[in-house]
Amino acid sequence: TWLNFKPSIGFPEDNWQGIYFIDENIGWLIGESGRIFVTRDGGASWNYNGIPEIVTTLRSIIMIDQYTGYIVGEGGTLLEYKP
């Protein structure tokens, strides 16, 4: 069954572009204005995980594991995640 998912992160107006979970708890959500959020509790809470100078729309995300991931966005934006 599909349900309407509205993450409670303070930016309800965003046009979300991608979501990726590596397990039942850890996931990332990306969207307009370079917004990146991470959850470590299955989506119950979300924390900003973006880069302030990136303001373009992010389009797609893939995570290899919790330590390595890639995001592509408009204007040739390519981000690599390494904590």
Short mmCIF file of N, CA, C and O in Angstrom, two decimals:
data_model
loop_
_atom_site.label_atom_id
_atom_site.label_comp_id
_atom_site.label_asym_id
_atom_site.label_seq_id
_atom_site.Cartn_x
_atom_site.Cartn_y
_atom_site.Cartn_z
N THR A 1 0.83 -1.19 0.00
CA THR A 1 0.00 0.00 0.00
C THR A 1 0.87 1.24 0.00
O THR A 1 1.79 1.35 0.82
N TRP A 2 0.59 2.18 -0.89
CA TRP A 2 1.30 3.45 -0.95
C TRP A 2 0.60 4.46 -0.06
O TRP A 2 -0.61 4.54 -0.05
N LEU A 3 1.39 5.22 0.68
CA LEU A 3 0.87 6.27 1.54
C LEU A 3 1.53 7.59 1.17
O LEU A 3 2.66 7.61 0.67
N ASN A 4 0.86 8.70 1.43
CA ASN A 4 1.43 10.01 1.18
C ASN A 4 2.52 10.29 2.20
O ASN A 4 2.25 10.34 3.40
N PHE A 5 3.75 10.44 1.75
CA PHE A 5 4.90 10.64 2.63
C PHE A 5 5.26 12.11 2.64
O PHE A 5 5.63 12.67 1.61
N LYS A 6 5.13 12.77 3.77
CA LYS A 6 5.49 14.18 3.91
C LYS A 6 6.49 14.30 5.05
O LYS A 6 6.10 14.35 6.21
N PRO A 7 7.78 14.33 4.72
CA PRO A 7 8.78 14.42 5.78
C PRO A 7 8.65 15.72 6.55
O PRO A 7 8.44 16.78 5.98
N SER A 8 8.74 15.63 7.84
CA SER A 8 8.63 16.80 8.71
C SER A 8 10.02 17.38 8.93
O SER A 8 10.69 17.06 9.90
N ILE A 9 10.44 18.26 7.99
CA ILE A 9 11.79 18.80 8.08
C ILE A 9 11.83 20.31 7.95
O ILE A 9 12.89 20.90 7.89
N GLY A 10 10.68 20.96 7.90
CA GLY A 10 10.66 22.41 7.86
C GLY A 10 10.65 23.04 6.49
O GLY A 10 10.65 24.25 6.36
N PHE A 11 10.66 22.23 5.43
CA PHE A 11 10.63 22.76 4.07
C PHE A 11 9.52 22.08 3.27
O PHE A 11 9.77 21.43 2.28
N PRO A 12 8.26 22.19 3.71
CA PRO A 12 7.18 21.45 3.03
C PRO A 12 6.93 21.88 1.60
O PRO A 12 6.34 21.16 0.83
N GLU A 13 7.39 23.09 1.23
CA GLU A 13 7.14 23.59 -0.12
C GLU A 13 8.11 23.02 -1.15
O GLU A 13 7.96 23.26 -2.33
N ASP A 14 9.13 22.31 -0.72
CA ASP A 14 10.14 21.82 -1.64
C ASP A 14 9.58 20.82 -2.65
O ASP A 14 8.66 20.06 -2.36
N ASN A 15 10.17 20.86 -3.81
CA ASN A 15 9.89 19.89 -4.85
C ASN A 15 10.98 18.83 -4.75
O ASN A 15 12.05 18.97 -5.33
N TRP A 16 10.73 17.80 -3.99
CA TRP A 16 11.74 16.76 -3.76
C TRP A 16 12.00 16.00 -5.03
O TRP A 16 11.09 15.68 -5.78
N GLN A 17 13.25 15.68 -5.28
CA GLN A 17 13.67 15.03 -6.52
C GLN A 17 14.15 13.60 -6.34
O GLN A 17 14.12 12.82 -7.28
N GLY A 18 14.64 13.25 -5.15
CA GLY A 18 15.18 11.91 -4.96
C GLY A 18 15.23 11.53 -3.49
O GLY A 18 15.38 12.38 -2.61
N ILE A 19 15.10 10.24 -3.26
CA ILE A 19 15.22 9.69 -1.91
C ILE A 19 15.92 8.34 -2.04
O ILE A 19 15.69 7.61 -3.02
N TYR A 20 16.80 8.05 -1.10
CA TYR A 20 17.55 6.79 -1.17
C TYR A 20 17.82 6.31 0.25
O TYR A 20 18.38 7.03 1.06
N PHE A 21 17.39 5.09 0.54
CA PHE A 21 17.67 4.45 1.82
C PHE A 21 18.63 3.30 1.61
O PHE A 21 18.46 2.50 0.68
N ILE A 22 19.66 3.21 2.49
CA ILE A 22 20.59 2.08 2.39
C ILE A 22 20.16 0.93 3.29
O ILE A 22 20.64 -0.18 3.14
N ASP A 23 19.26 1.22 4.23
CA ASP A 23 18.65 0.19 5.06
C ASP A 23 17.35 0.76 5.62
O ASP A 23 16.90 1.81 5.18
N GLU A 24 16.74 0.10 6.57
CA GLU A 24 15.44 0.55 7.08
C GLU A 24 15.52 1.83 7.90
O GLU A 24 14.51 2.47 8.16
N ASN A 25 16.72 2.26 8.25
CA ASN A 25 16.87 3.45 9.09
C ASN A 25 17.55 4.63 8.42
O ASN A 25 17.17 5.77 8.64
N ILE A 26 18.58 4.39 7.63
CA ILE A 26 19.43 5.46 7.10
C ILE A 26 19.04 5.80 5.67
O ILE A 26 19.07 4.94 4.78
N GLY A 27 18.70 7.09 5.46
CA GLY A 27 18.31 7.52 4.13
C GLY A 27 18.58 9.00 3.90
O GLY A 27 18.79 9.76 4.85
N TRP A 28 18.59 9.40 2.64
CA TRP A 28 18.83 10.78 2.24
C TRP A 28 17.69 11.24 1.35
O TRP A 28 17.13 10.45 0.58
N LEU A 29 17.38 12.52 1.42
CA LEU A 29 16.33 13.15 0.63
C LEU A 29 16.92 14.39 -0.02
O LEU A 29 17.59 15.18 0.66
N ILE A 30 16.73 14.56 -1.33
CA ILE A 30 17.32 15.70 -2.04
C ILE A 30 16.24 16.45 -2.79
O ILE A 30 15.18 15.90 -3.12
N GLY A 31 16.53 17.73 -3.08
CA GLY A 31 15.54 18.52 -3.80
C GLY A 31 16.06 19.84 -4.31
O GLY A 31 17.25 20.01 -4.58
N GLU A 32 15.14 20.80 -4.42
CA GLU A 32 15.46 22.13 -4.93
C GLU A 32 16.38 22.88 -3.99
O GLU A 32 16.48 22.54 -2.81
N SER A 33 17.02 23.89 -4.52
CA SER A 33 17.89 24.79 -3.75
C SER A 33 19.03 24.06 -3.06
O SER A 33 19.50 24.49 -2.01
N GLY A 34 19.46 22.93 -3.62
CA GLY A 34 20.58 22.19 -3.06
C GLY A 34 20.30 21.53 -1.73
O GLY A 34 21.23 21.17 -1.01
N ARG A 35 19.05 21.34 -1.41
CA ARG A 35 18.71 20.78 -0.09
C ARG A 35 18.98 19.28 -0.03
O ARG A 35 18.55 18.51 -0.89
N ILE A 36 19.70 18.88 1.00
CA ILE A 36 20.01 17.48 1.28
C ILE A 36 19.69 17.25 2.75
O ILE A 36 20.17 17.99 3.61
N PHE A 37 18.90 16.22 3.03
CA PHE A 37 18.58 15.86 4.40
C PHE A 37 18.89 14.39 4.61
O PHE A 37 18.81 13.59 3.68
N VAL A 38 19.23 14.03 5.84
CA VAL A 38 19.54 12.65 6.18
C VAL A 38 18.67 12.24 7.38
O VAL A 38 18.39 13.05 8.25
N THR A 39 18.25 10.98 7.37
CA THR A 39 17.55 10.40 8.51
C THR A 39 18.33 9.17 8.97
O THR A 39 18.93 8.46 8.16
N ARG A 40 18.33 8.95 10.24
CA ARG A 40 18.96 7.75 10.81
C ARG A 40 17.98 6.95 11.66
O ARG A 40 18.35 6.02 12.36
N ASP A 41 16.68 7.36 11.54
CA ASP A 41 15.63 6.69 12.31
C ASP A 41 14.43 6.33 11.43
O ASP A 41 13.30 6.40 11.87
N GLY A 42 14.71 5.96 10.19
CA GLY A 42 13.66 5.50 9.30
C GLY A 42 12.72 6.60 8.81
O GLY A 42 11.63 6.30 8.35
N GLY A 43 13.12 7.84 8.91
CA GLY A 43 12.30 8.94 8.42
C GLY A 43 11.48 9.65 9.49
O GLY A 43 10.75 10.58 9.19
N ALA A 44 11.61 9.22 10.74
CA ALA A 44 10.88 9.90 11.82
C ALA A 44 11.39 11.33 12.01
O ALA A 44 10.62 12.24 12.33
N SER A 45 12.69 11.54 11.81
CA SER A 45 13.26 12.88 11.88
C SER A 45 14.31 13.01 10.78
O SER A 45 14.90 12.02 10.34
N TRP A 46 14.52 14.26 10.33
CA TRP A 46 15.46 14.55 9.25
C TRP A 46 16.36 15.69 9.67
O TRP A 46 15.91 16.64 10.31
N ASN A 47 17.64 15.62 9.29
CA ASN A 47 18.60 16.67 9.59
C ASN A 47 19.23 17.18 8.31
O ASN A 47 19.56 16.39 7.41
N TYR A 48 19.41 18.50 8.24
CA TYR A 48 20.05 19.11 7.08
C TYR A 48 21.46 18.57 6.93
O TYR A 48 22.21 18.50 7.90
N ASN A 49 21.82 18.18 5.71
CA ASN A 49 23.12 17.58 5.44
C ASN A 49 23.73 18.17 4.17
O ASN A 49 24.57 17.57 3.54
N GLY A 50 23.26 19.38 3.80
CA GLY A 50 23.67 19.98 2.54
C GLY A 50 24.93 20.81 2.62
O GLY A 50 25.60 20.88 3.66
N ILE A 51 25.24 21.43 1.51
CA ILE A 51 26.39 22.30 1.36
C ILE A 51 25.84 23.70 1.07
O ILE A 51 25.19 23.89 0.03
N PRO A 52 26.05 24.67 1.95
CA PRO A 52 25.42 25.99 1.78
C PRO A 52 25.64 26.65 0.42
O PRO A 52 24.75 27.31 -0.11
N GLU A 53 26.80 26.47 -0.19
CA GLU A 53 27.07 27.13 -1.47
C GLU A 53 26.42 26.44 -2.67
O GLU A 53 26.43 26.97 -3.77
N ILE A 54 25.84 25.26 -2.49
CA ILE A 54 25.12 24.57 -3.56
C ILE A 54 23.65 24.98 -3.48
O ILE A 54 22.97 24.67 -2.51
N VAL A 55 23.17 25.69 -4.50
CA VAL A 55 21.79 26.18 -4.47
C VAL A 55 20.99 25.70 -5.68
O VAL A 55 19.84 26.09 -5.87
N THR A 56 21.56 24.85 -6.50
CA THR A 56 20.88 24.34 -7.68
C THR A 56 19.97 23.18 -7.30
O THR A 56 20.08 22.61 -6.21
N THR A 57 19.05 22.83 -8.19
CA THR A 57 18.18 21.68 -7.96
C THR A 57 18.98 20.40 -8.12
O THR A 57 19.67 20.20 -9.11
N LEU A 58 18.89 19.55 -7.12
CA LEU A 58 19.55 18.24 -7.15
C LEU A 58 18.56 17.23 -7.68
O LEU A 58 17.41 17.20 -7.26
N ARG A 59 18.98 16.39 -8.60
CA ARG A 59 18.05 15.54 -9.34
C ARG A 59 18.07 14.05 -8.98
O ARG A 59 17.06 13.38 -9.06
N SER A 60 19.22 13.51 -8.63
CA SER A 60 19.30 12.07 -8.42
C SER A 60 20.38 11.76 -7.40
O SER A 60 21.40 12.44 -7.34
N ILE A 61 20.14 10.73 -6.60
CA ILE A 61 21.10 10.32 -5.56
C ILE A 61 21.25 8.81 -5.58
O ILE A 61 20.29 8.08 -5.82
N ILE A 62 22.48 8.37 -5.34
CA ILE A 62 22.75 6.95 -5.10
C ILE A 62 23.78 6.87 -3.99
O ILE A 62 24.74 7.63 -3.95
N MET A 63 23.56 5.97 -3.07
CA MET A 63 24.48 5.74 -1.96
C MET A 63 25.02 4.33 -2.09
O MET A 63 24.26 3.38 -2.25
N ILE A 64 26.33 4.21 -2.04
CA ILE A 64 26.99 2.91 -2.08
C ILE A 64 26.86 2.25 -0.71
O ILE A 64 26.58 1.06 -0.59
N ASP A 65 27.09 3.05 0.33
CA ASP A 65 26.91 2.65 1.72
C ASP A 65 26.75 3.94 2.52
O ASP A 65 26.61 5.01 1.92
N GLN A 66 26.77 3.88 3.83
CA GLN A 66 26.56 5.10 4.62
C GLN A 66 27.74 6.07 4.57
O GLN A 66 27.66 7.18 5.07
N TYR A 67 28.81 5.67 3.92
CA TYR A 67 30.01 6.51 3.85
C TYR A 67 30.34 7.03 2.45
O TYR A 67 31.24 7.85 2.31
N THR A 68 29.66 6.55 1.43
CA THR A 68 29.97 6.93 0.06
C THR A 68 28.69 7.09 -0.75
O THR A 68 27.87 6.18 -0.78
N GLY A 69 28.55 8.25 -1.39
CA GLY A 69 27.37 8.48 -2.21
C GLY A 69 27.63 9.55 -3.25
O GLY A 69 28.62 10.29 -3.19
N TYR A 70 26.70 9.64 -4.22
CA TYR A 70 26.83 10.59 -5.32
C TYR A 70 25.48 11.22 -5.61
O TYR A 70 24.45 10.54 -5.57
N ILE A 71 25.51 12.52 -5.92
CA ILE A 71 24.31 13.27 -6.30
C ILE A 71 24.63 14.03 -7.58
O ILE A 71 25.70 14.61 -7.72
N VAL A 72 23.67 14.03 -8.51
CA VAL A 72 23.78 14.87 -9.70
C VAL A 72 22.65 15.89 -9.67
O VAL A 72 21.57 15.64 -9.13
N GLY A 73 22.95 17.06 -10.24
CA GLY A 73 21.96 18.12 -10.26
C GLY A 73 22.09 18.96 -11.52
O GLY A 73 22.92 18.70 -12.39
N GLU A 74 21.26 19.99 -11.57
CA GLU A 74 21.25 20.89 -12.72
C GLU A 74 22.58 21.61 -12.86
O GLU A 74 23.32 21.77 -11.89
N GLY A 75 22.85 22.04 -14.09
CA GLY A 75 24.05 22.82 -14.35
C GLY A 75 25.34 22.04 -14.22
O GLY A 75 26.40 22.61 -13.98
N GLY A 76 25.27 20.71 -14.34
CA GLY A 76 26.47 19.89 -14.25
C GLY A 76 26.94 19.62 -12.83
O GLY A 76 28.06 19.17 -12.63
N THR A 77 26.09 19.90 -11.85
CA THR A 77 26.46 19.64 -10.46
C THR A 77 26.68 18.15 -10.23
O THR A 77 25.83 17.33 -10.58
N LEU A 78 27.79 17.80 -9.63
CA LEU A 78 28.11 16.43 -9.26
C LEU A 78 28.74 16.47 -7.88
O LEU A 78 29.78 17.10 -7.68
N LEU A 79 28.09 15.84 -6.92
CA LEU A 79 28.58 15.85 -5.54
C LEU A 79 28.96 14.43 -5.13
O LEU A 79 28.30 13.47 -5.48
N GLU A 80 30.03 14.33 -4.35
CA GLU A 80 30.45 13.05 -3.77
C GLU A 80 30.36 13.19 -2.27
O GLU A 80 30.81 14.18 -1.69
N TYR A 81 29.77 12.19 -1.61
CA TYR A 81 29.64 12.20 -0.15
C TYR A 81 30.68 11.28 0.47
O TYR A 81 30.75 10.11 0.14
N LYS A 82 31.48 11.85 1.35
CA LYS A 82 32.47 11.11 2.14
C LYS A 82 32.52 11.80 3.50
O LYS A 82 33.05 12.90 3.60
N PRO A 83 31.95 11.20 4.54
CA PRO A 83 31.96 11.90 5.86
C PRO A 83 33.36 12.03 6.46
O PRO A 83 34.26 11.38 6.09
#
